[in-house]
Tab-separated table of C-alpha atoms in Angstrom:
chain	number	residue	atom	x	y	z
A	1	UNK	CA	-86.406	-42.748	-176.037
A	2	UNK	CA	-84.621	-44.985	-178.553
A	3	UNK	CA	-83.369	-47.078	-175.451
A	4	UNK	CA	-86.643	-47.341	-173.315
A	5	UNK	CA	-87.965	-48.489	-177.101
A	6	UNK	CA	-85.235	-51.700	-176.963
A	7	UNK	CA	-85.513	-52.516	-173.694
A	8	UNK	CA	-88.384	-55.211	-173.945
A	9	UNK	CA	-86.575	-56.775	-177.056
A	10	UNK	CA	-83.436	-57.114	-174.811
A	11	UNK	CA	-85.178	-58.526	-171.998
A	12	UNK	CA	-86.947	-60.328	-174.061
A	13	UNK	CA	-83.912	-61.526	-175.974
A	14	UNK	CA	-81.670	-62.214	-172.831
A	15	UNK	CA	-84.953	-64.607	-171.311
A	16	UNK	CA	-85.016	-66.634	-174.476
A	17	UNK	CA	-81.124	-67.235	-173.901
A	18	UNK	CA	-81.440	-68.287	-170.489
A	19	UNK	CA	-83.903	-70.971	-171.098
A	20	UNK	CA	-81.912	-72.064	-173.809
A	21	UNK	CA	-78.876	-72.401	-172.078
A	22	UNK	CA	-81.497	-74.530	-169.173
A	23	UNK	CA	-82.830	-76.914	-172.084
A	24	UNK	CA	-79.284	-77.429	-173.293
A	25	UNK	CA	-78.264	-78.040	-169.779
A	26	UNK	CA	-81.318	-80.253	-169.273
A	27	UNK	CA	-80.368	-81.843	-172.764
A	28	UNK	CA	-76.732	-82.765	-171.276
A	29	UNK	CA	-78.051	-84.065	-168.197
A	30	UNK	CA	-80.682	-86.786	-170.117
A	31	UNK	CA	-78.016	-87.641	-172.802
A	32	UNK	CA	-75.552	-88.825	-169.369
A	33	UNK	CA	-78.257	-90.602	-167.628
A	34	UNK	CA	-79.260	-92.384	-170.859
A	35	UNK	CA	-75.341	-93.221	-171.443
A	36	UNK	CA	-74.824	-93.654	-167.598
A	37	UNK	CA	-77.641	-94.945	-166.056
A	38	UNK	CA	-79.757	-96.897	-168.703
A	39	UNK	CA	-76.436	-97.903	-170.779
A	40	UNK	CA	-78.303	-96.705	-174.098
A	41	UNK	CA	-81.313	-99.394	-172.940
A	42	UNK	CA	-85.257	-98.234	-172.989
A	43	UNK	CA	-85.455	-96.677	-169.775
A	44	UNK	CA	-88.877	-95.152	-168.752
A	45	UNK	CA	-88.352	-92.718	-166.890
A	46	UNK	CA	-85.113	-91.604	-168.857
A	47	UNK	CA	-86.964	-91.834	-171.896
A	48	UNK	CA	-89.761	-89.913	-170.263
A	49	UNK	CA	-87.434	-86.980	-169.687
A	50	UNK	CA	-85.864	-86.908	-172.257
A	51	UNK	CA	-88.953	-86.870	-174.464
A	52	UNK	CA	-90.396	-84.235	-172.380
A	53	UNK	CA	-86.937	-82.123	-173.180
A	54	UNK	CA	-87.054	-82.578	-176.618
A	55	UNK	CA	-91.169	-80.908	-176.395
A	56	UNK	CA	-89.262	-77.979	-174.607
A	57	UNK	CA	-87.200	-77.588	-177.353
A	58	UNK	CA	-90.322	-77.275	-179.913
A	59	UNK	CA	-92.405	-75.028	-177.679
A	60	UNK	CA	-89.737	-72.552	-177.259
A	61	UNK	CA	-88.518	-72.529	-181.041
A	62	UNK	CA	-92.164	-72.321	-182.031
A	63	UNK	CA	-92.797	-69.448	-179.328
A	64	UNK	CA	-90.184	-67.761	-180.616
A	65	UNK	CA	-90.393	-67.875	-184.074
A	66	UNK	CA	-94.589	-66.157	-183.573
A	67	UNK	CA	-92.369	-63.430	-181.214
A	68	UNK	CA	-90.305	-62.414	-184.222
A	69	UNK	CA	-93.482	-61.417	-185.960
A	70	UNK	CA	-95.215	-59.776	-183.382
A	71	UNK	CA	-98.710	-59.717	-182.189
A	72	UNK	CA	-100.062	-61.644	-185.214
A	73	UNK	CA	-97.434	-63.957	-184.817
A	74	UNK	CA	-98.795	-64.952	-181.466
A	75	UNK	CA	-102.546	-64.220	-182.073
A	76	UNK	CA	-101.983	-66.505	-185.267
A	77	UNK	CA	-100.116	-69.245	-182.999
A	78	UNK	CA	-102.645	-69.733	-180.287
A	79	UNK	CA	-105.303	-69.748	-183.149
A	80	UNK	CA	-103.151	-72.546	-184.736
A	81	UNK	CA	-103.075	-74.604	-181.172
A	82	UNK	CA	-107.059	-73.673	-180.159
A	83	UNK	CA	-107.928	-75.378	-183.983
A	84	UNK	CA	-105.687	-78.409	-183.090
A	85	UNK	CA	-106.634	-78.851	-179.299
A	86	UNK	CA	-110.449	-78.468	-180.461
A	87	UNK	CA	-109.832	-81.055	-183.553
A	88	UNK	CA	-108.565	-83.394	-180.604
A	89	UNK	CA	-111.174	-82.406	-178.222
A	90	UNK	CA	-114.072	-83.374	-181.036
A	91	UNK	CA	-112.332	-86.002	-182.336
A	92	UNK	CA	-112.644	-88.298	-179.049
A	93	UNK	CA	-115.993	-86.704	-177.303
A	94	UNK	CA	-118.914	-85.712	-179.895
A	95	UNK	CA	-121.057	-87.787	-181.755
A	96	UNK	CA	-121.860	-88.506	-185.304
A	97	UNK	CA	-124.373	-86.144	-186.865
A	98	UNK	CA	-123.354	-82.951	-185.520
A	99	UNK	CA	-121.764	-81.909	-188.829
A	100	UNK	CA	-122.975	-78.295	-189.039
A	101	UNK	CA	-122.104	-77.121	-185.697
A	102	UNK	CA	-118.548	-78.571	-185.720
A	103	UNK	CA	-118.590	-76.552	-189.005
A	104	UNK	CA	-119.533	-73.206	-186.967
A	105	UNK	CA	-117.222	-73.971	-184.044
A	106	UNK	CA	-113.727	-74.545	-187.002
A	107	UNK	CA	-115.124	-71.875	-189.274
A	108	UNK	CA	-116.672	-69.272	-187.537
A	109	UNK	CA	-116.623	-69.303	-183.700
A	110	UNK	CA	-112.753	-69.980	-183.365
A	111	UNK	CA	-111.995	-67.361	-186.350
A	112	UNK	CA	-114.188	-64.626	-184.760
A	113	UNK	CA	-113.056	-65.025	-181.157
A	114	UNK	CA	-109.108	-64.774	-182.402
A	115	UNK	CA	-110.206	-61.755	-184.536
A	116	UNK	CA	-111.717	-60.063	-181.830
A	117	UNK	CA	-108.920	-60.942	-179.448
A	118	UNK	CA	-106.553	-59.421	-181.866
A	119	UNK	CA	-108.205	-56.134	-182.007
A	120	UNK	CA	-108.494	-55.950	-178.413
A	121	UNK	CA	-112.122	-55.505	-178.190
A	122	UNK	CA	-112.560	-56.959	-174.720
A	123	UNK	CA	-115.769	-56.092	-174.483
A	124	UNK	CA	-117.286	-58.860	-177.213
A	125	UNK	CA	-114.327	-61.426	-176.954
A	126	UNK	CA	-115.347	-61.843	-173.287
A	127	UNK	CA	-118.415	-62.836	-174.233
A	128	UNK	CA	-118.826	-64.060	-177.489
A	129	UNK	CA	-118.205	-67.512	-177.038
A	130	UNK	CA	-120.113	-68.005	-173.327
A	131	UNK	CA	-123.137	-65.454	-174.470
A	132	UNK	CA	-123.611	-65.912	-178.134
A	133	UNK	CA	-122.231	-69.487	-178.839
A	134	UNK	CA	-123.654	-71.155	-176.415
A	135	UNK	CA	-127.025	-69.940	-177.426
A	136	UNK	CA	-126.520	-70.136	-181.128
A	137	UNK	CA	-124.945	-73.466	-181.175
A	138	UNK	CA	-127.799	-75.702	-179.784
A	139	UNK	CA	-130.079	-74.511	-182.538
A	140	UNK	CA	-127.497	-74.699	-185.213
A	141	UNK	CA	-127.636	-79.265	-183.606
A	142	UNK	CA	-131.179	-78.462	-183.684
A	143	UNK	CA	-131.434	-78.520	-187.601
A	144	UNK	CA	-130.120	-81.997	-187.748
A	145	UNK	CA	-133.307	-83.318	-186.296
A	146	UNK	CA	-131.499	-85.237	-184.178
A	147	UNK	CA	-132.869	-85.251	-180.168
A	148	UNK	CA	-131.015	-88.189	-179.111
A	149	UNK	CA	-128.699	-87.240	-175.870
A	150	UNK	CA	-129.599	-83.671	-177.136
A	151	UNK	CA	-128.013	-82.084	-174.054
A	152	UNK	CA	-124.955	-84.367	-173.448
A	153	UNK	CA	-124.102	-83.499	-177.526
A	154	UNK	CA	-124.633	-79.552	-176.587
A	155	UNK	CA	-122.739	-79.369	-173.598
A	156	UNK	CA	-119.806	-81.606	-174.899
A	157	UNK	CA	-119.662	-79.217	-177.645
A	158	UNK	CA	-119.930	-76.008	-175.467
A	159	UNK	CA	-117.395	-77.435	-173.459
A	160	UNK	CA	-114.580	-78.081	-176.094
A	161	UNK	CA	-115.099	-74.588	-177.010
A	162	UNK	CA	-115.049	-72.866	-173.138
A	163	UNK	CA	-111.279	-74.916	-173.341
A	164	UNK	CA	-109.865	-75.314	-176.670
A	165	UNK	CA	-110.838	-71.646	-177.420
A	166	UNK	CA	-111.882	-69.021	-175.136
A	167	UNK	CA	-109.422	-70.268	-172.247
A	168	UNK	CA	-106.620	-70.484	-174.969
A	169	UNK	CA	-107.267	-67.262	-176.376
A	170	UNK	CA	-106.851	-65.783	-173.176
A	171	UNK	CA	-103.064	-66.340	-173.342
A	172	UNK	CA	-102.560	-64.032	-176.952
A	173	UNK	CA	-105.302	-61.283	-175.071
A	174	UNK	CA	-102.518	-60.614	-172.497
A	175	UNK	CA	-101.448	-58.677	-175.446
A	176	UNK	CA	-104.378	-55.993	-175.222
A	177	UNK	CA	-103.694	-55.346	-171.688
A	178	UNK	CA	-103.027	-51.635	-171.157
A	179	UNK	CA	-100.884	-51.666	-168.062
A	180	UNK	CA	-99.079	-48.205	-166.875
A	181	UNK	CA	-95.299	-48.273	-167.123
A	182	UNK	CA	-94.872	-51.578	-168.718
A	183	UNK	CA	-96.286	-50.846	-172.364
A	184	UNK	CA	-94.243	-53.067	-174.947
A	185	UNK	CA	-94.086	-55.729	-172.803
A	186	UNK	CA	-97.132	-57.569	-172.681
A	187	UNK	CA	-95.411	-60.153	-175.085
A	188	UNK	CA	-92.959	-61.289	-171.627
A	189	UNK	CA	-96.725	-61.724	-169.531
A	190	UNK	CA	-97.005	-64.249	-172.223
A	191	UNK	CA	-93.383	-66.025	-171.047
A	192	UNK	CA	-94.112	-65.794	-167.726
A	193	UNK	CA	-97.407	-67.807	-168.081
A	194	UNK	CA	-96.040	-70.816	-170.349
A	195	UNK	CA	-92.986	-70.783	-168.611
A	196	UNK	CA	-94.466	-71.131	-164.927
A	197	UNK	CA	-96.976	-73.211	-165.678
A	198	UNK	CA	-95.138	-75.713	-167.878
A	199	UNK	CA	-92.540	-75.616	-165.884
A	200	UNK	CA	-94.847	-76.922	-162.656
A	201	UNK	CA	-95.483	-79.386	-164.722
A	202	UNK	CA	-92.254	-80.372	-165.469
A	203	UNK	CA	-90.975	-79.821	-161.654
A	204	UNK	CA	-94.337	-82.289	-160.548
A	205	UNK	CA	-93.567	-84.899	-162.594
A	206	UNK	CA	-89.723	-84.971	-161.252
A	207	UNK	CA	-90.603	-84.475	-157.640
A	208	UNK	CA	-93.046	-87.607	-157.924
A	209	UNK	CA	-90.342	-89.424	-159.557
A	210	UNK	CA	-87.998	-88.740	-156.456
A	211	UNK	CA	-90.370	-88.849	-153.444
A	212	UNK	CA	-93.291	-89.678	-154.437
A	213	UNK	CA	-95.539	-92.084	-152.423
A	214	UNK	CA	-99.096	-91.383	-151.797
A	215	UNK	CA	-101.206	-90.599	-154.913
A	216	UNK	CA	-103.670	-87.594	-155.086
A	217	UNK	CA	-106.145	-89.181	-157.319
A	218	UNK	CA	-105.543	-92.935	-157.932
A	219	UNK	CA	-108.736	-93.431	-160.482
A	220	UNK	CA	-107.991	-90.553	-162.776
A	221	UNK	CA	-104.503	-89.990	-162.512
A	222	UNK	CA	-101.486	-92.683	-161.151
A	223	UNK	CA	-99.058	-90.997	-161.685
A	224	UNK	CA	-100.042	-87.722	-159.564
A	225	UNK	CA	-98.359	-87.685	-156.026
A	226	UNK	CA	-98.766	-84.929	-153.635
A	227	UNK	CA	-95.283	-84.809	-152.791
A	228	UNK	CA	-95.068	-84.045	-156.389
A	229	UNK	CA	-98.109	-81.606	-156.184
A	230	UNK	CA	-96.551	-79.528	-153.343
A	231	UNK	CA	-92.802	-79.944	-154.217
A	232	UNK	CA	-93.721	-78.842	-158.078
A	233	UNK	CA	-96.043	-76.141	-156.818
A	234	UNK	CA	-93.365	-74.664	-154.657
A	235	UNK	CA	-90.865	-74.718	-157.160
A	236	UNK	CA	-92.916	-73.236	-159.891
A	237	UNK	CA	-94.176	-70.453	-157.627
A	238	UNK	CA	-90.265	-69.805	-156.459
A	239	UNK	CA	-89.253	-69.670	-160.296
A	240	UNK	CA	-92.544	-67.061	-161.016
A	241	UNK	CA	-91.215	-64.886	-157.733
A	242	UNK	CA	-87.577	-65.076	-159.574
A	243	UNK	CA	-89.064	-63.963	-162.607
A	244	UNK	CA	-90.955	-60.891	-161.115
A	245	UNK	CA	-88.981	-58.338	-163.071
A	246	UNK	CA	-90.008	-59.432	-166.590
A	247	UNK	CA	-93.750	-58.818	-164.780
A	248	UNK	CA	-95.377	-56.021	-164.009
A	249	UNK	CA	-95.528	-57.286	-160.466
A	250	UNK	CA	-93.499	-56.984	-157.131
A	251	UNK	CA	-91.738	-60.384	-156.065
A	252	UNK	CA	-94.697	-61.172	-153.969
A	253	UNK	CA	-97.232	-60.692	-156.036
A	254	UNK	CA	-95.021	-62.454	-159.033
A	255	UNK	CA	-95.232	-65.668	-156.530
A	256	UNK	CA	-98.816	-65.183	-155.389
A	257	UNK	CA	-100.135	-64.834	-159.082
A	258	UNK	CA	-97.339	-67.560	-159.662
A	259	UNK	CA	-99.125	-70.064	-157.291
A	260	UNK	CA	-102.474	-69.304	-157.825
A	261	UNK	CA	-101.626	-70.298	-161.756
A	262	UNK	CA	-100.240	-73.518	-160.820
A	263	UNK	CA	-102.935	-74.485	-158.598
A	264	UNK	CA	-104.953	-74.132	-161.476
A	265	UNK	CA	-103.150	-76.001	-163.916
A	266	UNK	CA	-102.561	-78.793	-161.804
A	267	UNK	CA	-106.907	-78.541	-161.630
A	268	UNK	CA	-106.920	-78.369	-165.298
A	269	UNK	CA	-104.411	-82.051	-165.533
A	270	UNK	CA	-106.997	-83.255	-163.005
A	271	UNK	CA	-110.531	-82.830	-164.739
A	272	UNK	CA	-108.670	-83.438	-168.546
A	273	UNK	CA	-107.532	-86.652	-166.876
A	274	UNK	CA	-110.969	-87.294	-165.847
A	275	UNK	CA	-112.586	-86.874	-169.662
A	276	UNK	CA	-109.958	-89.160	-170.845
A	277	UNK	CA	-110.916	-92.016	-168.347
A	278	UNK	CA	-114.382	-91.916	-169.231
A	279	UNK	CA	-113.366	-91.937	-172.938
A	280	UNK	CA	-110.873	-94.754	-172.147
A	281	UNK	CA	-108.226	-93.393	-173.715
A	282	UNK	CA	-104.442	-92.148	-172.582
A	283	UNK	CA	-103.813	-89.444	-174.373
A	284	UNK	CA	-105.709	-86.606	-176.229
A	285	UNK	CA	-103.216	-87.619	-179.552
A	286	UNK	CA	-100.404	-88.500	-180.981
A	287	UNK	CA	-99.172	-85.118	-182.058
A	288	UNK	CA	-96.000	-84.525	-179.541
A	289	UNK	CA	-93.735	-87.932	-179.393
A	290	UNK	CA	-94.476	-89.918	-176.592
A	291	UNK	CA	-96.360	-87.129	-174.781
A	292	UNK	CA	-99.782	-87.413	-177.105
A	293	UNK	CA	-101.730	-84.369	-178.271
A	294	UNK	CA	-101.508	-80.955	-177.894
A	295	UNK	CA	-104.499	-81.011	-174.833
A	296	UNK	CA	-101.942	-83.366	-173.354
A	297	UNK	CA	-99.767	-80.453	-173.227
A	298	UNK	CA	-101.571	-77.545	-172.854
A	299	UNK	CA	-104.346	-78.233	-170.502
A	300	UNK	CA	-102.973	-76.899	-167.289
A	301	UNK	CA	-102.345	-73.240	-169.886
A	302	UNK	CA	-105.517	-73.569	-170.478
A	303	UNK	CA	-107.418	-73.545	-167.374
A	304	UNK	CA	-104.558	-71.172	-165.944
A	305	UNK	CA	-104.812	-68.492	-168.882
A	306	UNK	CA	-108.370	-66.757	-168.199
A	307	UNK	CA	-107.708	-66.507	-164.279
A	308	UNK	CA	-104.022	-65.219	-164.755
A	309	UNK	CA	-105.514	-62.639	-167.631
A	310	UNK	CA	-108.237	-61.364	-165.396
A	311	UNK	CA	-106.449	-61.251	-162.141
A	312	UNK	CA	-103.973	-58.856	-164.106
A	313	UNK	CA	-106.489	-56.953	-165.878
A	314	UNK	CA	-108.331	-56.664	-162.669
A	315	UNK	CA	-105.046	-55.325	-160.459
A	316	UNK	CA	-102.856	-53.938	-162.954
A	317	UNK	CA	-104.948	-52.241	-165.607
């Protein structure tokens, strides 16, 4: 018994490991090419890598640090990132006079959801924000008095808490799941996510560099190729088939569930691309170093978190 207990925390352990010896591999690589290649010179897409390494580096010591204390580490985490994301979110798309309900969203809405995801009460957190929000919300803009682009200011508002909350909290509610034979493991569900889906990120951006040629979506996003779509796709969905057996799933599925993730993060780039345009801005922030705000990292997680939760719940549990 005593050994099935440690189990998780060894795989667990060992996976951390292995992408640290990756990023520190990855780390040796960009410190050559920035010797080699760009002679210590500004180099963009040197620089671009290696900034992109260093935001690894965070994420994983971050992640880690919320595993050591357990499922209030993580549930505390996410609720850290959906309060950030939303700030940024708010910050660059609602207007001026919607005091209150930005109050409700930071004070109440965000704090509830995370409690109830905690607790594992499926049942409300599944519904809270799209049921109860949305309706509460428009009256709470209501008592401003304000009518002016009355529904643009409510659905701006319902949307920045669909994505900087509910989808986000989907990724800490993998916790809840109660899946036969792999109980104490739900934390690694939470590896495989970030990990894939970052990672197709990553493995898109580095295919474009090398072959890319014609663009997917010139007006919202340049620098999307599909020879970077497919060839980061693939290799994301190989490296979620590799990790199968920190999943509850068979090889197959691992790369099924693996693809249909990354399809949906690259989506989620896609439409958060979009909202920036018509903002006119580049980036969501300035919190990461050269990469801007956390949105700017997180919004393929985001739209991949609720499908990847439910098609698990729905097969699994």
């Amino acid at each position: 018994m005593a050994m099935q207990a440690l189990a998780p925390h060894v795989q667990t352990i060992g996976l951390f490991a292995g992408i640290g010896v990756v990023l520190l591999v990855a780390s040796l690589i960009g410190w050559t090419l920035k010797l080699t290649v760009a002679r210590n010179q500004s180099h963009g897409v040197i620089d671009n890598l290696n900034t992109r390494i260093k935001a690894w580096w965070a994420m994983v010591l971050v992640i880690g640090i919320a595993f050591l204390f357990g499922d209030i580490g993580i549930v505390l985490l996410f609720a850290f990132i959906s309060c950030v994301a939303l700030r940024e979110f708010t910050t660059l798309t609602t207007r001026a006079g919607d005091q209150a309900a930005l109050a409700a969203c930071f004070v109440l809405v965000l704090p509830v959801q995370y409690v109830l995801v905690y607790f594992g009460w499926y049942g409300f957190y599944s519904i809270f924000i799209p049921v109860f929000a949305f309706l509460c919300l428009p009256v709470v803009m209501l008592a401003a008095g304000n009518s002016r682009c009355f529904l643009e200011r409510v659905a701006t508002l319902q949307w920045g808490l669909v994505l900087c909350v509910f989808c986000i909290s989907h990724v800490p509610a993998l916790l809840s799941l109660d899946i036969a034979g792999y109980q104490g493991r739900n934390l690694l569900l939470i590896v495989f996510l970030v990990l894939v889906v970052q990672s197709s990120d990553v493995l898109q951006y580095c295919w474009g560099m090398l072959l890319g040629r014609h663009r997917v979506a010139p007006a919202l996003s340049p620098s999307k190729t599909w020879e970077g779509l497919i060839g980061g796709v693939a290799s994301a969905t190989a490296l979620g088939a590799a990790l199968f057996w920190i999943t509850p799933f068979d090889p197959w599925q691992a790369a099924l569930m693996a693809l249909a993730i990354n399809g949906m993060g690259f989506c989620g780039g896609l439409v958060m691309s979009a909202i920036k345009r018509e903002r006119g801005v580049k980036d969501w922030g300035q919190m990461i170093d050269g990469h801007g705000g956390m949105l700017d990292r997180l919004d393929s997680v985001a739209f991949a978190a609720p499908v990847f939760f439910h098609l698990t719940r729905f097969w699994w549990t």
